[in-house]
Structure formats: C-alpha cells, structure tokens
Short mmCIF file of C-alpha atoms in Angstrom, two decimals:
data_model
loop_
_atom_site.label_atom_id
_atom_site.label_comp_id
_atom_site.label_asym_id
_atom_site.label_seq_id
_atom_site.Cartn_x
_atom_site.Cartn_y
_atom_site.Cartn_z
CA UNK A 6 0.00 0.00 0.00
CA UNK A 7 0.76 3.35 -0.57
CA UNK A 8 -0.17 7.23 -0.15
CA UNK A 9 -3.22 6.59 -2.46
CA UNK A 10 -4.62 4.50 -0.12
CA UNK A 11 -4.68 7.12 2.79
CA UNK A 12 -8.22 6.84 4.27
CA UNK A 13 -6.99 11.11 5.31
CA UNK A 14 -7.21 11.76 1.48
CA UNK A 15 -10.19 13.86 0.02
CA UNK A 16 -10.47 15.23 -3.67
CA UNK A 17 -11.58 18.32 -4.51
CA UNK A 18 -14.37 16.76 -6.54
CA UNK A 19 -16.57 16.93 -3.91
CA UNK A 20 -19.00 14.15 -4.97
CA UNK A 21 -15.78 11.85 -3.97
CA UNK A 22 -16.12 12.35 -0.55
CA UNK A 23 -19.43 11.84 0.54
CA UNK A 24 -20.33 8.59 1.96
CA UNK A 25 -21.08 5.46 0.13
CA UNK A 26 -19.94 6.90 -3.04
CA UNK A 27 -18.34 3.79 -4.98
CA UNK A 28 -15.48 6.16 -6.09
CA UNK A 29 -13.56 8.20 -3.93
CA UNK A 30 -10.00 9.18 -4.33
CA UNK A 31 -8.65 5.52 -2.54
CA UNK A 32 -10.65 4.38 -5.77
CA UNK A 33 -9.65 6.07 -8.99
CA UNK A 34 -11.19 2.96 -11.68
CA UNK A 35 -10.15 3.55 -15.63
CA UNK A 36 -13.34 3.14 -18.58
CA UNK A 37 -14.19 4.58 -21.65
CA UNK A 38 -16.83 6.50 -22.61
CA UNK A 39 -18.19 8.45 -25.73
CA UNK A 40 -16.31 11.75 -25.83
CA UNK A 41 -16.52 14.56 -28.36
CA UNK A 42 -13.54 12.99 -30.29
CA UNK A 43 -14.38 9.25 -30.17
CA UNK A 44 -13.86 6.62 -27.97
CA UNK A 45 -12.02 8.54 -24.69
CA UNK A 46 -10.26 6.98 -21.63
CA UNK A 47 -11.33 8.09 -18.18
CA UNK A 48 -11.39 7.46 -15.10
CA UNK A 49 -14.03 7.37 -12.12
CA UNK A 50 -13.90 10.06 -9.31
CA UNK A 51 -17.03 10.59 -7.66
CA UNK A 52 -19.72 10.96 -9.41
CA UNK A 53 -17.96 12.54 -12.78
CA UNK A 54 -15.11 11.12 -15.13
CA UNK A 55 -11.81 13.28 -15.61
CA UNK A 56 -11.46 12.71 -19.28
CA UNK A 57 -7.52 11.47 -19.82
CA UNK A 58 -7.19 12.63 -22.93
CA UNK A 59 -7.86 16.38 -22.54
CA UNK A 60 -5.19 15.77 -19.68
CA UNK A 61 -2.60 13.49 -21.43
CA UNK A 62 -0.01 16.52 -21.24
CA UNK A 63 0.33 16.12 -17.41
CA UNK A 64 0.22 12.47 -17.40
CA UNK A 65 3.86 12.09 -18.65
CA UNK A 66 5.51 9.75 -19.21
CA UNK A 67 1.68 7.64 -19.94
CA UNK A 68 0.62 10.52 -21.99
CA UNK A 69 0.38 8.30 -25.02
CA UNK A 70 -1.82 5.52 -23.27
CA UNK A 71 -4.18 7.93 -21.66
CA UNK A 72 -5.15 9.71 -25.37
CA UNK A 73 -5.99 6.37 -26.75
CA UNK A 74 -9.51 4.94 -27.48
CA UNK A 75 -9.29 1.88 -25.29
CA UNK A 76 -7.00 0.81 -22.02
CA UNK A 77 -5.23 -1.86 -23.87
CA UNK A 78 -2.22 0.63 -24.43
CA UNK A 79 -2.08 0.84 -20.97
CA UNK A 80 -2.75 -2.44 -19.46
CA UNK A 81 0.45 -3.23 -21.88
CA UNK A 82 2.91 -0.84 -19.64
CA UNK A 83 2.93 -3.11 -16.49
CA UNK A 84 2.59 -2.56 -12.86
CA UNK A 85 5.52 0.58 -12.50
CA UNK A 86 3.52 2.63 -14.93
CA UNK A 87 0.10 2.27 -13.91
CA UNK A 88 1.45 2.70 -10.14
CA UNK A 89 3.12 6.47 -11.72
CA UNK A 90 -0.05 7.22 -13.27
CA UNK A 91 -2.49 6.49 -9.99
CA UNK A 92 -0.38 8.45 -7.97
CA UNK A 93 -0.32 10.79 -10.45
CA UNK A 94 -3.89 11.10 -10.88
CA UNK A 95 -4.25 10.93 -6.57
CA UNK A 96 -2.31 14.22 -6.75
CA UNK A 97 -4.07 15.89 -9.45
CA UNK A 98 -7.45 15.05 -7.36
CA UNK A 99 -6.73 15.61 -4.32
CA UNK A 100 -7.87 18.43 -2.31
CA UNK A 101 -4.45 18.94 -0.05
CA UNK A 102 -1.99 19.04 -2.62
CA UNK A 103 -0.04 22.32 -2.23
CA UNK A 104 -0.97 23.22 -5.92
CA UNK A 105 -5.09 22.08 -5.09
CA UNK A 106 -6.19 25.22 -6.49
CA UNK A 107 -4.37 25.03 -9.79
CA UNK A 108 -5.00 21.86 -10.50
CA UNK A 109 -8.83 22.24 -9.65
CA UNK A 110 -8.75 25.22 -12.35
CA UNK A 111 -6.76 23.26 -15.20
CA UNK A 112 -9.03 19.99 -14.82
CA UNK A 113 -12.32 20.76 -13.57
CA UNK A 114 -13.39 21.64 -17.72
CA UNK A 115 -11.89 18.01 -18.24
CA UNK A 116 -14.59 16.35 -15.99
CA UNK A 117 -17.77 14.95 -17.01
CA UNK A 118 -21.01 14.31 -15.24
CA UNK A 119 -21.32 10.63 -14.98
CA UNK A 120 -25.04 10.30 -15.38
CA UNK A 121 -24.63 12.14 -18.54
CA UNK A 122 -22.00 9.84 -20.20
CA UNK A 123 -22.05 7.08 -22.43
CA UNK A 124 -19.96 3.94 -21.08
CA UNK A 125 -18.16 1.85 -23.63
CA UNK A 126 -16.41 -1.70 -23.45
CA UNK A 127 -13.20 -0.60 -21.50
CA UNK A 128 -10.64 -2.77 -23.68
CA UNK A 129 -10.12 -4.43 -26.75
CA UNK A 130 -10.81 -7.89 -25.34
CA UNK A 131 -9.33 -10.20 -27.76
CA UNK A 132 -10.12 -13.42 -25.71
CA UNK A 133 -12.16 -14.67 -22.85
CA UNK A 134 -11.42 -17.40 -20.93
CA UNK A 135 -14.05 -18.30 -17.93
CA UNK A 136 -12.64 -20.75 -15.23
CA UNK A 137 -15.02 -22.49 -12.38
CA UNK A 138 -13.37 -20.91 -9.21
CA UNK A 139 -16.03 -21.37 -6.61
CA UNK A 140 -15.72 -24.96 -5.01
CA UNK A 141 -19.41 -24.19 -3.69
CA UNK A 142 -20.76 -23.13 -6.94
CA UNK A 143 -19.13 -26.35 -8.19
CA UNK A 144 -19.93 -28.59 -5.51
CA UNK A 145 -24.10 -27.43 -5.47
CA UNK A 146 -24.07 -27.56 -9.13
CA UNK A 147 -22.81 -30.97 -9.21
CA UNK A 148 -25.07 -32.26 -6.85
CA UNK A 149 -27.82 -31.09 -9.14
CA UNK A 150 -26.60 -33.42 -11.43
CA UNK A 151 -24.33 -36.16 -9.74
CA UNK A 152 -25.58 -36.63 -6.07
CA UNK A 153 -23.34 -39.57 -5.48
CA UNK A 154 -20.12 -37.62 -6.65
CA UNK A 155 -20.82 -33.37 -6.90
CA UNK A 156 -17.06 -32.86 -7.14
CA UNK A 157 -15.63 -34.54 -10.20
CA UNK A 158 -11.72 -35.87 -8.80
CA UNK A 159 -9.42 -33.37 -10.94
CA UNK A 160 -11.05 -30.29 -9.09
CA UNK A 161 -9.00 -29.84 -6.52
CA UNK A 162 -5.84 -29.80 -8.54
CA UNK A 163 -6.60 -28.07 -11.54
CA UNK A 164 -8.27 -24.22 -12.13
CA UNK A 165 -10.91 -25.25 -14.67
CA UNK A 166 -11.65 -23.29 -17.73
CA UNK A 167 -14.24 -23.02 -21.20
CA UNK A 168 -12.88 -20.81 -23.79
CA UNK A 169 -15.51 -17.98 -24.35
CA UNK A 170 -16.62 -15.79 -27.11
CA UNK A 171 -15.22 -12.34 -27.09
CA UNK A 172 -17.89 -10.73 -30.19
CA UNK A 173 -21.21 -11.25 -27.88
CA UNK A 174 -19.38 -9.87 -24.50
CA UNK A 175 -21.44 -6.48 -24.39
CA UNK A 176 -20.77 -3.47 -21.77
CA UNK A 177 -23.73 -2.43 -18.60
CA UNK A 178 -26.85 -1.73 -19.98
CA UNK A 179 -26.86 -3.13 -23.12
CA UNK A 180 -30.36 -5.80 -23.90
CA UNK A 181 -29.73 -9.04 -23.64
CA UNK A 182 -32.11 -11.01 -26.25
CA UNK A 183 -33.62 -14.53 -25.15
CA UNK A 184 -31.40 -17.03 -27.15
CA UNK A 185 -33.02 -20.00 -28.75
CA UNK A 186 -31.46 -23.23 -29.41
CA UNK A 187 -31.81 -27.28 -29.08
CA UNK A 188 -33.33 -28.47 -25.66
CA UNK A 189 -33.66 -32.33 -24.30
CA UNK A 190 -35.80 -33.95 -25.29
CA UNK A 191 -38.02 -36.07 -24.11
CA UNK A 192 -37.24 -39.91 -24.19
CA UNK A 193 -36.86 -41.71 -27.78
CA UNK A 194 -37.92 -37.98 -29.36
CA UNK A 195 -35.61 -35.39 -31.15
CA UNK A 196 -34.76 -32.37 -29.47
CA UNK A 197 -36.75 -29.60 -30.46
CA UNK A 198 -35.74 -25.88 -31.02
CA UNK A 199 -36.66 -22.96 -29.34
CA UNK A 200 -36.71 -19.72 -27.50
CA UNK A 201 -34.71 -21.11 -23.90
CA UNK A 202 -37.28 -21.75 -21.07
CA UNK A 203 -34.38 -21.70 -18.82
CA UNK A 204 -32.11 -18.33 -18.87
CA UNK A 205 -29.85 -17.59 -16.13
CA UNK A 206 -27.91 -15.40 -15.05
CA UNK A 207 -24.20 -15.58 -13.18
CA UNK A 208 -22.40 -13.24 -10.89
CA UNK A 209 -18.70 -13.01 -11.31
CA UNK A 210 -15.82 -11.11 -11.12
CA UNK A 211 -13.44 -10.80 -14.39
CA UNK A 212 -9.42 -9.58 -14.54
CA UNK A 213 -7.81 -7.97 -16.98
CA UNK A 214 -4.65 -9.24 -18.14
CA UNK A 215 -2.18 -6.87 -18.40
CA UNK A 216 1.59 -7.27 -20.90
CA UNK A 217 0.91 -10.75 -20.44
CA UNK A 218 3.36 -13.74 -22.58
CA UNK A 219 5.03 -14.51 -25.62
CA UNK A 220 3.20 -17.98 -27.42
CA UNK A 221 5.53 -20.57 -25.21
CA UNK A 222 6.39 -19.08 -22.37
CA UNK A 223 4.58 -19.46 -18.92
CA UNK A 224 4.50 -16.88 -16.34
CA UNK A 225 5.43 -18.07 -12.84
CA UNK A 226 2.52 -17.76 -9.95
CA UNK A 227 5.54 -15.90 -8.42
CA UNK A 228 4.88 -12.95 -11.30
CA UNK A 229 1.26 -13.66 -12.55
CA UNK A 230 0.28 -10.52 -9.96
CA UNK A 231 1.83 -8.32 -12.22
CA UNK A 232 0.20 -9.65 -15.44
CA UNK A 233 -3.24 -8.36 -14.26
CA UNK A 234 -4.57 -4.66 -14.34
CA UNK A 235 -7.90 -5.00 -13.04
CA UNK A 236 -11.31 -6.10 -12.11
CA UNK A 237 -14.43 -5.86 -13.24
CA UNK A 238 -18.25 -7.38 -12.61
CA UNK A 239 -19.19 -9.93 -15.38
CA UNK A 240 -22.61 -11.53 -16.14
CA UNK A 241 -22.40 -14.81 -17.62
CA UNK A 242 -25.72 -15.42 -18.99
CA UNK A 243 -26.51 -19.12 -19.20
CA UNK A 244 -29.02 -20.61 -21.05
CA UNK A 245 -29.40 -23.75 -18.96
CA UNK A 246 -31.88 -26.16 -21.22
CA UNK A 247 -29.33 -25.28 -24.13
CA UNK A 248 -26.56 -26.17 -22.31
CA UNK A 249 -27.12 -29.06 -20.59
CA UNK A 250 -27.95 -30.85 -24.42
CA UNK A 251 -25.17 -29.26 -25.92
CA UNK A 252 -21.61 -29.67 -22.85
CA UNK A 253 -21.47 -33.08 -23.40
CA UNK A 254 -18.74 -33.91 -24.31
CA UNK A 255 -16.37 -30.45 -25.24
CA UNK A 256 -18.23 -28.42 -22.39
CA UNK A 257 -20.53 -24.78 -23.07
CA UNK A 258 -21.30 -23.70 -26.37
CA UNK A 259 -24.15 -21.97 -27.53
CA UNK A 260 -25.72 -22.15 -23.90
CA UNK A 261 -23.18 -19.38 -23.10
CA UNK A 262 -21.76 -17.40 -26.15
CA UNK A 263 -25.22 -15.27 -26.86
CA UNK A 264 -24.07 -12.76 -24.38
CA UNK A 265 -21.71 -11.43 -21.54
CA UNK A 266 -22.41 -8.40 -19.86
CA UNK A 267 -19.35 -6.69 -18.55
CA UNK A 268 -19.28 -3.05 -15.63
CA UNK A 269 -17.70 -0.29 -18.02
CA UNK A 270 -15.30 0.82 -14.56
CA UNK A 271 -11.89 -1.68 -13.80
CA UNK A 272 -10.89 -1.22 -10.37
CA UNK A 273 -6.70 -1.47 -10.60
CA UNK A 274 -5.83 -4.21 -8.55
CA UNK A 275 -3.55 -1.94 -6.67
CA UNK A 276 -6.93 -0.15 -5.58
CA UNK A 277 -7.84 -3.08 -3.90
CA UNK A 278 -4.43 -3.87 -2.11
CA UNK A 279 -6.08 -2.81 1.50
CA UNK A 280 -8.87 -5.90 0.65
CA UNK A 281 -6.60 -8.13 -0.20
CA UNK A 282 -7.27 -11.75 2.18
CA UNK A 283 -5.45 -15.45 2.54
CA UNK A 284 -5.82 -17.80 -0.06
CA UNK A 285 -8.50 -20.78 0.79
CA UNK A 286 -7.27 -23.36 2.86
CA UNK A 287 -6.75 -26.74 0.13
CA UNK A 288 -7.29 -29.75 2.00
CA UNK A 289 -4.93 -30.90 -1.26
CA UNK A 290 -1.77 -28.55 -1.45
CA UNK A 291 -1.87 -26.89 -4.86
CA UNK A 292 0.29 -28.15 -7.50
CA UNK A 293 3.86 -26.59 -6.84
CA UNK A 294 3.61 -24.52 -10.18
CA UNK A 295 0.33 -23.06 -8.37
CA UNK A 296 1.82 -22.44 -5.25
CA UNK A 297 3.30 -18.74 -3.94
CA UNK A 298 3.39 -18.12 -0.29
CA UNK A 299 2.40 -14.57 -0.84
CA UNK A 300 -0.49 -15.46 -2.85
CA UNK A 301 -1.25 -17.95 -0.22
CA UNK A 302 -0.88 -15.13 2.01
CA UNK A 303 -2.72 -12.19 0.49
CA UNK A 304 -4.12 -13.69 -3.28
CA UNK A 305 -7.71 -13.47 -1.75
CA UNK A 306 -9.56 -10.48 -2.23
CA UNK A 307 -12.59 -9.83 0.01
CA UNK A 308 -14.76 -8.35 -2.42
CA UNK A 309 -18.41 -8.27 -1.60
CA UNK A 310 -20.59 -9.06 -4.97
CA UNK A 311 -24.63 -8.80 -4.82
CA UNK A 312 -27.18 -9.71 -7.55
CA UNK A 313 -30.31 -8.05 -7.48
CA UNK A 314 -34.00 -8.63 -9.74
CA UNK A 315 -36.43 -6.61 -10.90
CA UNK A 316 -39.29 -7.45 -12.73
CA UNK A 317 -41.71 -5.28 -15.29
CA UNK A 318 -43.98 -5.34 -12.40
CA UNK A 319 -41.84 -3.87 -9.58
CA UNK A 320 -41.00 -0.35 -8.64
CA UNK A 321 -37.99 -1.67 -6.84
CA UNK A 322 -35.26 -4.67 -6.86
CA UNK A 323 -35.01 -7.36 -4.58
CA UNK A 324 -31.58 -8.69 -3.73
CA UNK A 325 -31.31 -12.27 -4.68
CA UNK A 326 -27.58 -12.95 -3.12
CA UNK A 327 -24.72 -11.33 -1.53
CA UNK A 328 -21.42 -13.63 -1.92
CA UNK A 329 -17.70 -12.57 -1.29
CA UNK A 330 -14.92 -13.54 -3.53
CA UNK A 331 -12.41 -14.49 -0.90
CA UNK A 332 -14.42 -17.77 -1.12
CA UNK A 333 -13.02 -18.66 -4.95
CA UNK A 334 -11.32 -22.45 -4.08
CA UNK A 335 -8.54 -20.61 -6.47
CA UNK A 336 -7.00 -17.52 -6.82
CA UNK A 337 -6.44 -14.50 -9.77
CA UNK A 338 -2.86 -15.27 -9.54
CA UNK A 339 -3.44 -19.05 -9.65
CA UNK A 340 -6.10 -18.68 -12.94
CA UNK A 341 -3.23 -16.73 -14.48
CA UNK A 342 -0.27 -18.68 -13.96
CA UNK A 343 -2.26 -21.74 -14.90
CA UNK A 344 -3.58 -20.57 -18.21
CA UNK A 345 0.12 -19.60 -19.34
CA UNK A 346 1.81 -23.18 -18.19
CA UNK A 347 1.19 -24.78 -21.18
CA UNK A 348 2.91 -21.67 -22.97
CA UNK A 349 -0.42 -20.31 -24.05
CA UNK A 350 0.10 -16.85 -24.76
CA UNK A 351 -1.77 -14.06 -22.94
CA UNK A 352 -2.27 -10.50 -24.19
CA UNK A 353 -3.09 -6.56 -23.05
CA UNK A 354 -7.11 -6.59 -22.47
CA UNK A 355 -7.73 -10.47 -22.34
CA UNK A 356 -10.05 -10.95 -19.94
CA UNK A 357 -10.34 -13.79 -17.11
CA UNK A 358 -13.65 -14.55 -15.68
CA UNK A 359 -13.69 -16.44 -12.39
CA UNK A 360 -17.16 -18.50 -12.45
CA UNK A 361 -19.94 -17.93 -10.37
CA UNK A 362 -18.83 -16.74 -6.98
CA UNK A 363 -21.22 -18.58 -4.97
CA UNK A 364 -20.12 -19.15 -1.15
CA UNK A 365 -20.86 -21.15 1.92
CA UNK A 366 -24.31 -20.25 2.35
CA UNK A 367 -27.49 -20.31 1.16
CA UNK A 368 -27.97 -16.44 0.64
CA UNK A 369 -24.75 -16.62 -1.35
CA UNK A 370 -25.67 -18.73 -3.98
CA UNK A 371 -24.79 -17.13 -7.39
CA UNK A 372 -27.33 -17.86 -10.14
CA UNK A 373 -30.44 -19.23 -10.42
CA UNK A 374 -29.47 -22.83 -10.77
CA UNK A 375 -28.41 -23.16 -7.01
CA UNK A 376 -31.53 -20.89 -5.84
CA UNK A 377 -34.12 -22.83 -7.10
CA UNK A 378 -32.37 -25.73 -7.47
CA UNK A 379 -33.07 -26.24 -11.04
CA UNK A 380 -35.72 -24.88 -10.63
CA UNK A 381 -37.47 -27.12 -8.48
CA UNK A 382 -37.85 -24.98 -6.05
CA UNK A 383 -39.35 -21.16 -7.15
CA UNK A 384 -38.42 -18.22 -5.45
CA UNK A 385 -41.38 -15.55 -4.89
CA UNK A 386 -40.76 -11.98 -5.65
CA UNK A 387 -41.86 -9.40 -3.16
CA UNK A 388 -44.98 -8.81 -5.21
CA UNK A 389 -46.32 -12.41 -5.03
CA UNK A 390 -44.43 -13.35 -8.75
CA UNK A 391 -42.35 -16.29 -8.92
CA UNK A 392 -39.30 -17.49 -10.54
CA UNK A 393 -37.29 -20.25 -11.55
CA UNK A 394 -35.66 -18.81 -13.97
CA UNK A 395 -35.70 -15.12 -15.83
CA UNK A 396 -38.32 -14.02 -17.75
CA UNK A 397 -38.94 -11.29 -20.29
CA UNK A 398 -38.40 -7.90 -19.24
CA UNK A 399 -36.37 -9.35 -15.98
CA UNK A 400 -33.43 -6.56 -15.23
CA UNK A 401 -30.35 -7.82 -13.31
CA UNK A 402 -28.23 -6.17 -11.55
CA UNK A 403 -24.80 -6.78 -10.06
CA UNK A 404 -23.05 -4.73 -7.52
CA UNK A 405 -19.49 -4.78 -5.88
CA UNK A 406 -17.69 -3.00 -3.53
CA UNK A 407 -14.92 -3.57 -0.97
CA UNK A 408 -15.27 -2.39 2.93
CA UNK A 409 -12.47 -2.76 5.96
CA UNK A 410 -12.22 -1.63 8.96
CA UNK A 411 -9.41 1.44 9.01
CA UNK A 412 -10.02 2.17 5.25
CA UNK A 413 -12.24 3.90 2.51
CA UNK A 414 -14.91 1.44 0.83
CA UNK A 415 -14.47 1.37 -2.78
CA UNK A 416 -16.60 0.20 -5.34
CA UNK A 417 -16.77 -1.28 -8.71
CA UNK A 418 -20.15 0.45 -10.04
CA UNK A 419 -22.76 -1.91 -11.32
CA UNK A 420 -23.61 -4.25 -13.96
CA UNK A 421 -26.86 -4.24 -15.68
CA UNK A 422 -28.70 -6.26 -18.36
CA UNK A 423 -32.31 -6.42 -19.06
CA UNK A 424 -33.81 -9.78 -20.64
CA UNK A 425 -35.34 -8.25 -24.12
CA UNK A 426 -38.47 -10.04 -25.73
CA UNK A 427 -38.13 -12.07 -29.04
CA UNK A 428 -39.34 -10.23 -31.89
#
C-alpha cells in the first residue's frame, strides 16, 4: 500500500467524498466513454469522469496511453507505470496538494457528469477465458446433477476453464435477447428448437490481463500478480436447457456465447491492495507450479458481490444474493499462472472470468441454478411473482464493492442487463 490509499485523502471533486460513493480518491477505476472525439479513456472520481485525454499533457511519461480509445495501451505498460499514473492522478485530485487550487482550475473543464456519459467496453478484449473458481458453486451444481459424486476428482488440482466468445461480451446496460437453441428432449424424441425456457444469469468477477506472454512461455505464480490490471463485474448469462444438451462432451457452447455483460469501470488491482485476504485453505496442497506463499498469504480479495431482480412489475429490486470472492477455491494469480503453463500466450485486455462466486451459504448462492435448485424450487418476488428462472423484461443487476475496517470502501459500479423479448 501506498499514499493513495490514505483513508486522510479527500479530492476536490466533492461528490468523492461523501459517503457510500463507490469512487472516492482511494478508488480512482479507468473506462471509456463516448467523448466529443471518439472513444475517450477516463477514469471514475465521484460521481464525474476526468477525461484522460484532454489531460494526457500532465500524465507524462503515460501521456500516449491515456489519449488512446481503449486501455489496452495501458494495461500493456505493467505494474511501474500504472502505479506512476495512480499516484499521479491521486495528486491531481486531491484536495491537499499544495498546488489544489491550480489543479482544480486546469481539470475541472476536463470532468464529465457521470449520469450524462455514455460507457463503452473498456478494452479491446481479444479473448475470454471463464474458469469455475467457486468450489461451492461447483460442488451445489454438481449435486444437481451427480448426487453420489458433486465434485468430479481433478477439481481440486486443476483451475478449470471453457474458452468464451469475445464478439457477444457487451458493456452495462446493453439488452440481452432470449437465445433459442436445441433443448432435451423427451425420451426416444428429437430435441426440439426454441426460445430457452431456462435463462440464467451468473455473478462473477473478471481480470484484466495486463503485458501478459510470448506464445511458449509461462509466467510463474511468483509474477502472474503483475500480469493483471484490473477487475471488473461480469454476467455470464446461461441458457441452462441449451446447455445441458449441448456440454457433453467439449463443455458450453451456444448455452453461453449469446451474451456477456461486462461493468464499463476496472478497479486497478492496486486499488484493492487494502482488501486483499489469505488464499483458501486446500485440504490438497496446490500443484507446486500453483503455489506462492504470498499469494497464499494475500491472493484473496474480500470483495463483496450482490445480484439483485427486478421485474416489469416492480418499482424496486429485490436482492437475490450477496457472496464474497475471498471464497473462490482458487486464486487470480493461480487462474493466471495456470492458463500460461502450457505456454499459451496471454495478451493486453484479455479478460479472465472467475465462475460464479457462490459461497458457503445459502444467501450466497450465485445464479439461479443453485436458488431454485433447477428450478425445483421457485423463489417468490416481493410482489407475489415467482421465478425459476428469468423471464422477459427481468433486469439484473450486479453490484461490488470492498469495505475494511481502518479504510475507505471502494466500489466497482454496477452491472446491468435487461432480458429483451423475441421479436
């Protein structure tokens, strides 16, 4: 940790400082959003985005990263840069600096209102990869499916992984349409073809890889830390009637690759350094490739993720689980290192999705598969509706944010996607 993180430190954006705001100074996220001249990096302070690019000439020696139309350019710099340019930022912000006043007069024309902007896909994401994390997601999942044996053998020792479609993944806000495709069918019958009766949604957590490997290398667990910029919230729609007819036997296909919802705001991981927790406790000692003491140490991150529904019919949401990722089974540094072992090459923007983040409990279950149990077992909506799954018009809504004692919460904004009818 560092001066950034000083829970003393205000901005002069006064919107940063007020309680609960997901973005205070200790914060300081990177996006893009529609500016006058394209595509424009920002990033979050308060409740307004200093636009980068209007600002690149005090932002040496990133000038070049902060005027482009995506944060690939600078997820590629590595951890030493985007540490100069937070600081950077922290002092151009903050409301003590002994040059405050000047700086509040140079950049206050740079900032725009947040409710008035236009969020965009943060990166160029040239591939996806989502991995199965949560031992509890896996383990309640599997008993859905395999009550005498919920946890297939190899979980324990390897960070599972699909390989995901980068075109459908789609930024907060954006529609998601109802996909159709083939369903089971009933016995001796072929399957029939259709609109899913059975969409889903998932609550995750994705990471942004940062420089990343050269096609054969690896990168040690001792290094993956600095191969990844950020976090964001992910939604991993599911079609679950599609899927299970279709994983059998090379895993999620069109079940999956309709849409992704991403939050437009990644949260530097150095941002989160004050939340960082131990790694889980393996009752099977990780794989020595997988296995850092300091990422046994501090790899966790006690991040606080909440899904919320609201139907056509409701004036407000109802929160349908509140999970923590400190209880993934692996960690970011572990997905990393494990994804480059076989030399697979990694590049600036990929992005790393951890699986559901379900937890311990009941209340932390993260999708509608483990709620209703398949739906066998419908939830009821404050206003006497029920669910097993979504239906049309359905709005989901992920939030995340990061509290400890001794320190300023931070948050990761929200991600939003509303189930669209079939036309």
């Amino acid at each position: 940790m560092n001066d950034t993180h000083d829970p003393q430190r205000q901005s002069w954006v006064g919107s940063a400082n007020l309680p609960g705001t997901a973005f205070p100074i200790q914060n300081l996220p990177f996006g893009v959003f529609a500016g006058a001249m394209g595509p424009t990096v920002g990033v979050a302070i308060g409740d307004q985005i200093l636009d980068l690019r209007a600002c690149a000439d005090r932002l040496a020696p990133v000038s070049a990263a902060c005027a482009a139309a995506n944060l690939n350019p600078l997820m590629a710099l590595g951890p030493s840069s985007w540490a100069q340019l937070r600081a950077r930022l922290s002092d151009l912000l903050r409301a003590d600096h002994p040059h405050a006043a000047e700086h509040q007069r140079a950049l206050a024309p740079h900032l725009v209102a947040m409710a008035q902007a236009t969020m965009l896909k943060p990166a160029l994401i040239g591939d996806f990869t989502d991995f199965y994390a949560s031992i509890y997601h896996a383990t309640n999942v599997g008993a859905l499916f395999r009550p005498e044996s919920p946890l297939l053998p190899n979980y324990k020792y390897v960070p599972c992984a699909y390989a995901g479609r980068t075109s459908s993944i789609v930024v907060s806000g954006t529609p998601v349409k109802r996909p159709s495709g083939q369903g089971i069918p009933p016995p001796g019958a072929p399957p029939r073809f259709g609109p899913t009766q059975s969409l889903d949604y998932e609550i995750e957590a994705a990471f942004f890889v940062g420089p990343g490997n050269r096609l054969g290398e690896t990168i040690a667990i001792e290094h993956a830390a600095e191969h990844l910029f950020g976090v964001c919230l992910l939604n991993d729609w599911s079609a679950r009637d599609i899927q299970s007819w279709e994983y059998r036997p090379l895993g999620p296909f069109l079940g999956k690759s309709f849409a992704t919802t991403i939050s437009p705001w990644v949260v530097t991981m150095e941002a989160l350094a004050p939340f960082r927790a131990p790694a889980p406790i393996h009752d099977q000692p990780p794989l020595r490739y997988l296995h850092s003491e300091v990422d046994q140490r501090e790899g966790g991150i006690d991040l606080t993720l909440e899904a919320y529904l609201r139907s056509p019919r409701m004036r407000e949401p109802v929160r349908l689980s509140r999970g923590n990722l400190r209880h993934l089974y692996w960690t970011p540094a572990q997905l990393l290192a494990h994804h480059t072992s076989n030399g697979c090459n990694l590049q600036p923007g990929d992005l790393l999705g951890c699986g559901t983040a379900s937890g311990p409990g009941d209340e932390t279950r993260g999708c509608l598969l483990e709620i209703t149990r398949n739906g066998r077992e419908p939830i009821t909506l404050p206003n006497g509706e029920q669910r097993t799954f979504l239906e049309d018009g359905d709005q989901i809504t992920f939030r995340g944010y990061c509290e400890r004692p001794g320190f300023v919460s931070i948050g990761l904004g929200e991600c939003t996607g509303t189930v669209a009818k079939l036309v």
